[in-house]
mmCIF file of C-alpha atoms in Angstrom:
data_model
loop_
_atom_site.group_PDB
_atom_site.id
_atom_site.type_symbol
_atom_site.label_atom_id
_atom_site.label_comp_id
_atom_site.label_asym_id
_atom_site.label_seq_id
_atom_site.Cartn_x
_atom_site.Cartn_y
_atom_site.Cartn_z
ATOM 1 C CA UNK A 1 94.018 -27.449 -21.883
ATOM 2 C CA UNK A 2 90.446 -26.123 -21.736
ATOM 3 C CA UNK A 3 88.947 -24.993 -25.022
ATOM 4 C CA UNK A 4 86.589 -21.967 -24.900
ATOM 5 C CA UNK A 5 82.909 -22.906 -25.276
ATOM 6 C CA UNK A 6 80.183 -20.463 -26.278
ATOM 7 C CA UNK A 7 76.922 -20.007 -24.339
ATOM 8 C CA UNK A 8 74.911 -21.019 -27.426
ATOM 9 C CA UNK A 9 76.704 -24.388 -27.536
ATOM 10 C CA UNK A 10 75.747 -25.082 -23.930
ATOM 11 C CA UNK A 11 72.102 -24.083 -24.485
ATOM 12 C CA UNK A 12 71.799 -26.358 -27.540
ATOM 13 C CA UNK A 13 73.170 -29.339 -25.616
ATOM 14 C CA UNK A 14 70.362 -31.861 -24.730
ATOM 15 C CA UNK A 15 69.865 -32.692 -21.087
ATOM 16 C CA UNK A 16 70.463 -36.397 -21.792
ATOM 17 C CA UNK A 17 73.948 -37.116 -20.583
ATOM 18 C CA UNK A 18 74.521 -33.707 -19.016
ATOM 19 C CA UNK A 19 74.210 -35.098 -15.505
ATOM 20 C CA UNK A 20 75.236 -38.685 -16.120
ATOM 21 C CA UNK A 21 78.888 -38.228 -17.096
ATOM 22 C CA UNK A 22 80.271 -35.235 -15.222
ATOM 23 C CA UNK A 23 83.959 -34.843 -16.224
ATOM 24 C CA UNK A 24 86.546 -32.169 -15.659
ATOM 25 C CA UNK A 25 86.217 -30.433 -19.067
ATOM 26 C CA UNK A 26 82.490 -29.956 -18.544
ATOM 27 C CA UNK A 27 83.017 -28.604 -15.036
ATOM 28 C CA UNK A 28 85.567 -26.236 -16.464
ATOM 29 C CA UNK A 29 83.017 -24.994 -18.977
ATOM 30 C CA UNK A 30 80.477 -24.324 -16.231
ATOM 31 C CA UNK A 31 83.074 -22.493 -14.163
ATOM 32 C CA UNK A 32 84.094 -20.449 -17.151
ATOM 33 C CA UNK A 33 80.562 -19.243 -17.763
ATOM 34 C CA UNK A 34 78.938 -16.852 -15.383
ATOM 35 C CA UNK A 35 76.876 -18.899 -12.980
ATOM 36 C CA UNK A 36 74.016 -16.438 -13.110
ATOM 37 C CA UNK A 37 73.561 -17.105 -16.834
ATOM 38 C CA UNK A 38 73.465 -20.869 -16.168
ATOM 39 C CA UNK A 39 70.715 -20.448 -13.554
ATOM 40 C CA UNK A 40 68.709 -18.300 -15.930
ATOM 41 C CA UNK A 41 69.052 -20.963 -18.665
ATOM 42 C CA UNK A 42 67.952 -23.755 -16.287
ATOM 43 C CA UNK A 43 64.914 -21.817 -15.035
ATOM 44 C CA UNK A 44 63.588 -20.604 -18.386
ATOM 45 C CA UNK A 45 65.035 -22.718 -21.205
ATOM 46 C CA UNK A 46 66.022 -26.273 -20.185
ATOM 47 C CA UNK A 47 63.811 -29.038 -21.524
ATOM 48 C CA UNK A 48 63.936 -31.930 -19.045
ATOM 49 C CA UNK A 49 64.249 -35.300 -20.782
ATOM 50 C CA UNK A 50 66.192 -38.521 -20.321
ATOM 51 C CA UNK A 51 67.319 -40.233 -17.095
ATOM 52 C CA UNK A 52 67.557 -38.349 -13.811
ATOM 53 C CA UNK A 53 70.637 -37.165 -11.962
ATOM 54 C CA UNK A 54 72.488 -40.043 -10.356
ATOM 55 C CA UNK A 55 74.250 -37.875 -7.789
ATOM 56 C CA UNK A 56 72.481 -37.704 -4.385
ATOM 57 C CA UNK A 57 71.453 -34.314 -3.088
ATOM 58 C CA UNK A 58 69.942 -33.298 0.241
ATOM 59 C CA UNK A 59 69.868 -29.696 1.307
ATOM 60 C CA UNK A 60 67.450 -27.271 2.930
ATOM 61 C CA UNK A 61 65.338 -27.115 -0.248
ATOM 62 C CA UNK A 62 64.840 -30.800 -1.102
ATOM 63 C CA UNK A 63 65.438 -32.461 2.264
ATOM 64 C CA UNK A 64 61.849 -33.808 2.522
ATOM 65 C CA UNK A 65 61.550 -35.181 -1.021
ATOM 66 C CA UNK A 66 60.410 -38.807 -1.163
ATOM 67 C CA UNK A 67 63.336 -41.077 -2.025
ATOM 68 C CA UNK A 68 61.043 -43.426 -4.011
ATOM 69 C CA UNK A 69 59.902 -40.691 -6.383
ATOM 70 C CA UNK A 70 62.630 -41.405 -8.969
ATOM 71 C CA UNK A 71 61.875 -45.135 -9.186
ATOM 72 C CA UNK A 72 58.116 -45.166 -8.476
ATOM 73 C CA UNK A 73 56.095 -45.491 -11.680
ATOM 74 C CA UNK A 74 52.811 -44.506 -10.052
ATOM 75 C CA UNK A 75 51.453 -40.967 -10.054
ATOM 76 C CA UNK A 76 50.828 -39.627 -6.561
ATOM 77 C CA UNK A 77 49.537 -36.256 -5.484
ATOM 78 C CA UNK A 78 52.071 -36.404 -2.622
ATOM 79 C CA UNK A 79 54.935 -36.212 -5.120
ATOM 80 C CA UNK A 80 53.398 -33.182 -6.825
ATOM 81 C CA UNK A 81 52.949 -31.448 -3.459
ATOM 82 C CA UNK A 82 56.594 -32.110 -2.517
ATOM 83 C CA UNK A 83 57.878 -30.760 -5.851
ATOM 84 C CA UNK A 84 55.775 -27.613 -5.515
ATOM 85 C CA UNK A 85 56.942 -27.137 -1.937
ATOM 86 C CA UNK A 86 60.625 -27.477 -2.927
ATOM 87 C CA UNK A 87 60.099 -25.093 -5.834
ATOM 88 C CA UNK A 88 58.467 -22.568 -3.494
ATOM 89 C CA UNK A 89 61.370 -22.785 -1.035
ATOM 90 C CA UNK A 90 64.129 -22.253 -3.616
ATOM 91 C CA UNK A 91 62.267 -19.438 -5.379
ATOM 92 C CA UNK A 92 61.438 -17.761 -2.076
ATOM 93 C CA UNK A 93 65.132 -17.749 -1.169
ATOM 94 C CA UNK A 94 66.169 -16.481 -4.604
ATOM 95 C CA UNK A 95 63.626 -13.647 -4.486
ATOM 96 C CA UNK A 96 64.746 -12.706 -0.984
ATOM 97 C CA UNK A 97 68.439 -12.647 -1.913
ATOM 98 C CA UNK A 98 67.901 -10.751 -5.192
ATOM 99 C CA UNK A 99 65.313 -8.348 -3.812
ATOM 100 C CA UNK A 100 62.547 -9.542 -6.169
ATOM 101 C CA UNK A 101 58.927 -9.541 -5.086
ATOM 102 C CA UNK A 102 57.704 -12.056 -7.646
ATOM 103 C CA UNK A 103 59.145 -15.133 -9.346
ATOM 104 C CA UNK A 104 58.674 -13.491 -12.740
ATOM 105 C CA UNK A 105 61.233 -10.848 -11.766
ATOM 106 C CA UNK A 106 64.026 -13.442 -11.592
ATOM 107 C CA UNK A 107 65.689 -12.364 -14.824
ATOM 108 C CA UNK A 108 69.297 -12.349 -15.983
ATOM 109 C CA UNK A 109 69.959 -8.846 -14.729
ATOM 110 C CA UNK A 110 68.631 -9.556 -11.218
ATOM 111 C CA UNK A 111 70.734 -12.708 -10.857
ATOM 112 C CA UNK A 112 73.938 -10.868 -11.904
ATOM 113 C CA UNK A 113 74.003 -8.640 -8.856
ATOM 114 C CA UNK A 114 77.428 -8.435 -7.192
ATOM 115 C CA UNK A 115 76.145 -9.444 -3.778
ATOM 116 C CA UNK A 116 75.154 -12.895 -5.104
ATOM 117 C CA UNK A 117 78.229 -15.112 -4.630
ATOM 118 C CA UNK A 118 79.273 -17.932 -6.901
ATOM 119 C CA UNK A 119 78.673 -20.476 -4.146
ATOM 120 C CA UNK A 120 75.108 -19.258 -3.746
ATOM 121 C CA UNK A 121 74.503 -19.400 -7.486
ATOM 122 C CA UNK A 122 76.048 -22.893 -7.612
ATOM 123 C CA UNK A 123 73.738 -24.094 -4.835
ATOM 124 C CA UNK A 124 70.696 -22.672 -6.613
ATOM 125 C CA UNK A 125 71.802 -24.179 -9.894
ATOM 126 C CA UNK A 126 72.327 -27.597 -8.373
ATOM 127 C CA UNK A 127 68.983 -27.525 -6.551
ATOM 128 C CA UNK A 128 66.980 -26.369 -9.571
ATOM 129 C CA UNK A 129 68.630 -29.023 -11.757
ATOM 130 C CA UNK A 130 67.854 -31.651 -9.160
ATOM 131 C CA UNK A 131 64.201 -30.619 -8.877
ATOM 132 C CA UNK A 132 63.753 -30.639 -12.635
ATOM 133 C CA UNK A 133 65.702 -33.763 -13.492
ATOM 134 C CA UNK A 134 65.267 -36.090 -10.506
ATOM 135 C CA UNK A 135 61.741 -35.266 -9.378
ATOM 136 C CA UNK A 136 59.677 -33.293 -11.889
ATOM 137 C CA UNK A 137 60.721 -35.336 -14.927
ATOM 138 C CA UNK A 138 59.685 -38.784 -13.545
ATOM 139 C CA UNK A 139 56.367 -37.422 -12.261
ATOM 140 C CA UNK A 140 55.591 -35.755 -15.601
ATOM 141 C CA UNK A 141 56.552 -38.906 -17.469
ATOM 142 C CA UNK A 142 54.247 -40.976 -15.246
ATOM 143 C CA UNK A 143 51.441 -38.439 -15.755
ATOM 144 C CA UNK A 144 51.821 -38.700 -19.530
ATOM 145 C CA UNK A 145 51.685 -42.492 -19.314
ATOM 146 C CA UNK A 146 48.562 -42.306 -17.145
ATOM 147 C CA UNK A 147 46.931 -39.869 -19.551
ATOM 148 C CA UNK A 148 47.589 -42.255 -22.439
ATOM 149 C CA UNK A 149 46.221 -45.181 -20.439
ATOM 150 C CA UNK A 150 43.153 -43.210 -19.383
ATOM 151 C CA UNK A 151 42.519 -42.267 -22.996
ATOM 152 C CA UNK A 152 42.737 -45.913 -24.004
ATOM 153 C CA UNK A 153 40.377 -46.965 -21.210
ATOM 154 C CA UNK A 154 37.971 -44.180 -22.150
ATOM 155 C CA UNK A 155 37.954 -45.343 -25.764
ATOM 156 C CA UNK A 156 37.366 -48.926 -24.662
ATOM 157 C CA UNK A 157 34.531 -47.793 -22.406
ATOM 158 C CA UNK A 158 32.904 -45.901 -25.258
ATOM 159 C CA UNK A 159 33.161 -49.002 -27.442
ATOM 160 C CA UNK A 160 31.666 -51.157 -24.680
ATOM 161 C CA UNK A 161 28.778 -48.702 -24.259
ATOM 162 C CA UNK A 162 28.120 -48.834 -27.990
ATOM 163 C CA UNK A 163 28.001 -52.635 -27.839
ATOM 164 C CA UNK A 164 25.637 -52.508 -24.852
ATOM 165 C CA UNK A 165 23.322 -50.105 -26.685
ATOM 166 C CA UNK A 166 23.316 -52.367 -29.729
ATOM 167 C CA UNK A 167 22.449 -55.386 -27.574
ATOM 168 C CA UNK A 168 19.663 -53.433 -25.840
ATOM 169 C CA UNK A 169 18.238 -52.417 -29.204
ATOM 170 C CA UNK A 170 18.278 -56.031 -30.350
ATOM 171 C CA UNK A 171 16.532 -57.145 -27.144
ATOM 172 C CA UNK A 172 13.860 -54.449 -27.527
ATOM 173 C CA UNK A 173 13.356 -55.391 -31.169
ATOM 174 C CA UNK A 174 12.958 -59.044 -30.194
ATOM 175 C CA UNK A 175 10.470 -58.195 -27.435
ATOM 176 C CA UNK A 176 8.448 -56.031 -29.822
ATOM 177 C CA UNK A 177 8.341 -58.905 -32.290
ATOM 178 C CA UNK A 178 7.189 -61.314 -29.575
ATOM 179 C CA UNK A 179 4.548 -58.826 -28.416
ATOM 180 C CA UNK A 180 3.242 -58.473 -31.970
ATOM 181 C CA UNK A 181 2.953 -62.258 -32.247
ATOM 182 C CA UNK A 182 1.073 -62.438 -28.938
ATOM 183 C CA UNK A 183 -1.318 -59.693 -30.072
ATOM 184 C CA UNK A 184 -1.982 -61.519 -33.323
ATOM 185 C CA UNK A 185 -2.692 -64.769 -31.474
ATOM 186 C CA UNK A 186 -5.000 -63.017 -29.008
ATOM 187 C CA UNK A 187 -6.826 -61.253 -31.832
ATOM 188 C CA UNK A 188 -7.354 -64.546 -33.662
ATOM 189 C CA UNK A 189 -8.608 -66.241 -30.474
ATOM 190 C CA UNK A 190 -11.001 -63.398 -29.664
ATOM 191 C CA UNK A 191 -12.384 -63.338 -33.183
ATOM 192 C CA UNK A 192 -13.032 -67.074 -33.093
ATOM 193 C CA UNK A 193 -14.794 -66.767 -29.725
ATOM 194 C CA UNK A 194 -16.895 -63.897 -31.000
ATOM 195 C CA UNK A 195 -17.972 -65.930 -33.991
ATOM 196 C CA UNK A 196 -18.863 -68.914 -31.800
ATOM 197 C CA UNK A 197 -21.050 -66.816 -29.521
ATOM 198 C CA UNK A 198 -22.492 -64.531 -32.174
ATOM 199 C CA UNK A 199 -25.298 -66.922 -33.113
ATOM 200 C CA UNK A 200 -26.314 -67.426 -29.471
ATOM 201 C CA UNK A 201 -26.221 -63.716 -28.688
ATOM 202 C CA UNK A 202 -28.176 -62.914 -31.802
ATOM 203 C CA UNK A 203 -31.176 -64.960 -30.659
ATOM 204 C CA UNK A 204 -31.034 -64.031 -26.954
ATOM 205 C CA UNK A 205 -30.423 -60.341 -27.548
ATOM 206 C CA UNK A 206 -33.251 -60.105 -30.043
ATOM 207 C CA UNK A 207 -35.622 -61.424 -27.392
ATOM 208 C CA UNK A 208 -34.174 -59.321 -24.592
ATOM 209 C CA UNK A 209 -34.304 -56.149 -26.707
ATOM 210 C CA UNK A 210 -37.820 -56.638 -27.940
ATOM 211 C CA UNK A 211 -39.726 -53.336 -28.397
ATOM 212 C CA UNK A 212 -42.222 -54.118 -25.637
ATOM 213 C CA UNK A 213 -39.491 -54.927 -23.135
ATOM 214 C CA UNK A 214 -37.587 -51.799 -24.034
ATOM 215 C CA UNK A 215 -40.679 -49.666 -23.594
ATOM 216 C CA UNK A 216 -41.414 -51.309 -20.259
ATOM 217 C CA UNK A 217 -37.874 -50.664 -19.053
ATOM 218 C CA UNK A 218 -38.057 -47.024 -20.114
ATOM 219 C CA UNK A 219 -41.414 -46.661 -18.415
ATOM 220 C CA UNK A 220 -40.053 -48.161 -15.185
ATOM 221 C CA UNK A 221 -37.042 -45.839 -15.278
ATOM 222 C CA UNK A 222 -39.289 -42.823 -15.821
ATOM 223 C CA UNK A 223 -41.514 -43.903 -12.960
ATOM 224 C CA UNK A 224 -38.510 -44.234 -10.627
ATOM 225 C CA UNK A 225 -37.424 -40.733 -11.637
ATOM 226 C CA UNK A 226 -40.893 -39.355 -10.892
ATOM 227 C CA UNK A 227 -41.041 -41.115 -7.512
ATOM 228 C CA UNK A 228 -37.815 -39.433 -6.430
ATOM 229 C CA UNK A 229 -39.652 -36.081 -6.672
ATOM 230 C CA UNK A 230 -42.659 -37.150 -4.601
ATOM 231 C CA UNK A 231 -43.467 -38.258 -1.053
ATOM 232 C CA UNK A 232 -46.485 -39.749 0.775
ATOM 233 C CA UNK A 233 -48.066 -38.292 3.891
ATOM 234 C CA UNK A 234 -50.125 -40.552 6.196
ATOM 235 C CA UNK A 235 -52.557 -39.462 8.920
ATOM 236 C CA UNK A 236 -54.032 -36.270 7.465
ATOM 237 C CA UNK A 237 -57.666 -35.972 8.560
ATOM 238 C CA UNK A 238 -60.164 -36.085 5.693
ATOM 239 C CA UNK A 239 -62.724 -33.282 5.434
ATOM 240 C CA UNK A 240 -65.362 -32.338 2.960
ATOM 241 C CA UNK A 241 -64.141 -29.791 0.452
ATOM 242 C CA UNK A 242 -60.705 -30.002 1.973
ATOM 243 C CA UNK A 243 -57.818 -27.966 0.640
ATOM 244 C CA UNK A 244 -55.014 -30.506 0.559
ATOM 245 C CA UNK A 245 -52.323 -28.191 -0.799
ATOM 246 C CA UNK A 246 -52.815 -25.669 2.024
ATOM 247 C CA UNK A 247 -52.761 -28.458 4.615
ATOM 248 C CA UNK A 248 -49.569 -29.932 3.132
ATOM 249 C CA UNK A 249 -47.865 -26.513 3.071
ATOM 250 C CA UNK A 250 -48.812 -25.990 6.724
ATOM 251 C CA UNK A 251 -47.301 -29.363 7.650
ATOM 252 C CA UNK A 252 -44.102 -28.623 5.742
ATOM 253 C CA UNK A 253 -43.819 -25.162 7.276
ATOM 254 C CA UNK A 254 -43.338 -26.829 10.674
ATOM 255 C CA UNK A 255 -40.278 -28.491 9.121
ATOM 256 C CA UNK A 256 -38.928 -25.091 7.929
ATOM 257 C CA UNK A 257 -39.514 -26.117 4.312
ATOM 258 C CA UNK A 258 -41.496 -24.178 1.692
ATOM 259 C CA UNK A 259 -41.112 -26.110 -1.544
ATOM 260 C CA UNK A 260 -43.096 -25.584 -4.725
ATOM 261 C CA UNK A 261 -45.870 -28.202 -4.847
ATOM 262 C CA UNK A 262 -46.583 -29.464 -8.339
ATOM 263 C CA UNK A 263 -49.620 -31.571 -7.331
ATOM 264 C CA UNK A 264 -51.093 -33.465 -4.409
ATOM 265 C CA UNK A 265 -53.950 -35.982 -4.170
ATOM 266 C CA UNK A 266 -55.423 -38.744 -2.005
ATOM 267 C CA UNK A 267 -54.555 -42.381 -2.762
ATOM 268 C CA UNK A 268 -57.000 -45.293 -2.596
ATOM 269 C CA UNK A 269 -60.760 -45.643 -2.928
ATOM 270 C CA UNK A 270 -63.328 -43.563 -1.073
ATOM 271 C CA UNK A 271 -64.869 -44.823 2.157
ATOM 272 C CA UNK A 272 -68.093 -46.832 1.730
ATOM 273 C CA UNK A 273 -71.001 -46.226 4.069
ATOM 274 C CA UNK A 274 -70.953 -48.734 6.910
ATOM 275 C CA UNK A 275 -67.215 -49.318 6.744
ATOM 276 C CA UNK A 276 -64.669 -47.971 9.186
ATOM 277 C CA UNK A 277 -63.476 -44.532 8.261
ATOM 278 C CA UNK A 278 -59.832 -44.529 7.208
ATOM 279 C CA UNK A 279 -57.508 -41.669 6.438
ATOM 280 C CA UNK A 280 -56.229 -42.203 2.924
ATOM 281 C CA UNK A 281 -52.596 -41.210 2.332
ATOM 282 C CA UNK A 282 -51.710 -38.114 0.315
ATOM 283 C CA UNK A 283 -49.127 -38.167 -2.486
ATOM 284 C CA UNK A 284 -47.301 -34.853 -2.910
ATOM 285 C CA UNK A 285 -45.260 -34.106 -6.056
ATOM 286 C CA UNK A 286 -42.564 -31.475 -5.673
ATOM 287 C CA UNK A 287 -40.374 -29.648 -8.195
ATOM 288 C CA UNK A 288 -37.180 -31.549 -7.331
ATOM 289 C CA UNK A 289 -35.834 -34.591 -5.544
ATOM 290 C CA UNK A 290 -33.604 -32.443 -3.306
ATOM 291 C CA UNK A 291 -36.658 -30.983 -1.570
ATOM 292 C CA UNK A 292 -38.011 -34.478 -0.949
ATOM 293 C CA UNK A 293 -34.734 -35.604 0.601
ATOM 294 C CA UNK A 294 -34.542 -32.557 2.903
ATOM 295 C CA UNK A 295 -38.145 -32.956 4.066
ATOM 296 C CA UNK A 296 -37.713 -36.659 4.864
ATOM 297 C CA UNK A 297 -34.619 -35.879 6.932
ATOM 298 C CA UNK A 298 -36.697 -33.521 9.131
ATOM 299 C CA UNK A 299 -39.860 -35.615 9.399
ATOM 300 C CA UNK A 300 -39.268 -36.509 13.077
ATOM 301 C CA UNK A 301 -39.985 -32.894 14.094
ATOM 302 C CA UNK A 302 -43.719 -33.466 13.504
ATOM 303 C CA UNK A 303 -43.903 -35.712 16.587
ATOM 304 C CA UNK A 304 -43.699 -32.617 18.789
ATOM 305 C CA UNK A 305 -46.112 -30.446 16.741
ATOM 306 C CA UNK A 306 -49.597 -30.253 18.179
ATOM 307 C CA UNK A 307 -52.248 -31.569 15.766
ATOM 308 C CA UNK A 308 -49.684 -33.484 13.651
ATOM 309 C CA UNK A 309 -48.354 -36.066 16.135
ATOM 310 C CA UNK A 310 -50.041 -38.845 14.143
ATOM 311 C CA UNK A 311 -48.897 -37.524 10.760
ATOM 312 C CA UNK A 312 -46.169 -39.597 9.148
ATOM 313 C CA UNK A 313 -44.076 -38.842 6.034
ATOM 314 C CA UNK A 314 -42.345 -41.476 3.898
ATOM 315 C CA UNK A 315 -40.893 -41.862 0.395
ATOM 316 C CA UNK A 316 -43.180 -42.683 -2.525
ATOM 317 C CA UNK A 317 -42.530 -46.449 -2.768
ATOM 318 C CA UNK A 318 -43.615 -48.968 -5.358
ATOM 319 C CA UNK A 319 -45.914 -51.842 -4.435
ATOM 320 C CA UNK A 320 -42.981 -54.215 -3.967
ATOM 321 C CA UNK A 321 -41.136 -51.656 -1.879
ATOM 322 C CA UNK A 322 -44.206 -51.097 0.338
ATOM 323 C CA UNK A 323 -44.532 -54.837 0.951
ATOM 324 C CA UNK A 324 -40.847 -55.079 1.859
ATOM 325 C CA UNK A 325 -41.082 -52.069 4.156
ATOM 326 C CA UNK A 326 -44.224 -53.453 5.848
ATOM 327 C CA UNK A 327 -42.431 -56.707 6.585
ATOM 328 C CA UNK A 328 -39.541 -54.735 8.110
ATOM 329 C CA UNK A 329 -41.959 -52.740 10.268
ATOM 330 C CA UNK A 330 -43.664 -55.951 11.466
ATOM 331 C CA UNK A 331 -40.271 -57.450 12.314
ATOM 332 C CA UNK A 332 -39.293 -54.289 14.214
ATOM 333 C CA UNK A 333 -42.527 -54.446 16.231
ATOM 334 C CA UNK A 334 -41.896 -58.084 17.165
ATOM 335 C CA UNK A 335 -38.389 -57.243 18.340
ATOM 336 C CA UNK A 336 -39.699 -54.376 20.448
ATOM 337 C CA UNK A 337 -41.965 -56.832 22.251
ATOM 338 C CA UNK A 338 -39.327 -59.551 22.610
ATOM 339 C CA UNK A 339 -36.425 -57.253 23.433
ATOM 340 C CA UNK A 340 -37.861 -54.151 25.109
ATOM 341 C CA UNK A 341 -34.498 -53.245 26.698
ATOM 342 C CA UNK A 342 -33.028 -52.459 23.247
ATOM 343 C CA UNK A 343 -33.659 -49.742 20.708
ATOM 344 C CA UNK A 344 -34.881 -51.007 17.332
ATOM 345 C CA UNK A 345 -34.994 -49.105 14.037
ATOM 346 C CA UNK A 346 -34.882 -49.637 10.267
ATOM 347 C CA UNK A 347 -31.789 -48.652 8.321
ATOM 348 C CA UNK A 348 -30.721 -49.648 4.801
ATOM 349 C CA UNK A 349 -33.603 -52.152 4.512
ATOM 350 C CA UNK A 350 -32.525 -53.909 7.720
ATOM 351 C CA UNK A 351 -33.827 -53.938 11.306
ATOM 352 C CA UNK A 352 -31.058 -52.731 13.587
ATOM 353 C CA UNK A 353 -31.097 -53.380 17.361
ATOM 354 C CA UNK A 354 -28.790 -51.587 19.786
ATOM 355 C CA UNK A 355 -28.661 -51.334 23.561
ATOM 356 C CA UNK A 356 -30.480 -48.383 25.012
ATOM 357 C CA UNK A 357 -27.310 -47.069 26.609
ATOM 358 C CA UNK A 358 -25.335 -46.846 23.326
#
């Protein structure tokens, strides 16, 4: 005979063994209970643990479930997608049959409607149990195992990174120590070399930095600075009581330059009676070297100015520089005679020859 079983006793029963040993008394209990209450318990209260259902099931809700899902111990997104798809199909049917618009509305009172037959409830119950026990449970178990393994691997990776950082710190410390030793050795070597040469430098530097030589060097530097602000004009006709500054200003005006003249004077000794009359050059000191540079860049314009075709402007050179420039001029003249088909000129202290067509 079948003994009456309360609903609370069924709810408290663990899932382990529920689907493994299906006997007649248990089936009688399920038949005795309203099937709608069983479906409600499965949906909202059953905790899925233990082995899966051994009985095969293939209906319109789980027909496409992978057969390897129960035995496969690897976690695959395909399995999750199939479970969600089966869940959507069964819940969609249940909502349609019960008139619910949302899965959350599938409560005890909606499942107890008279139009829902026992066969329909049994099919839903079987399908939901199958989805939970045969498919969802193995996938969740595999996911938990993977999570544990990933946590272990993450911990091992953190430990490995700590070891790598410690090794890097030791390597850096060793390199710093080696660098300090190299610096000490270099410092010792340099100090010894300095001491060995100090006596030699002391004698040579004392002679090189003698007061007279220093004064001469300063004087030469000052003279070079002064020469950069002056220029020399050749070919100005000499006259008695001449006004050199006015003549120089007139020459420079033809070059579109009106600088401030600091001083100007003739260079060389006066002509002696009986000697050939020469036109002594004129040194002109200006207020800045920029004016001198601009004037020298325009000096070629005087070749076309009437009365100044023989006037020539050049930088204020030292004696050595004048000798060097004279040699360059002589060389340029010789090349003009030997190579008349070419154009010859002086540039950067060199005589440059190019073809007339270039």
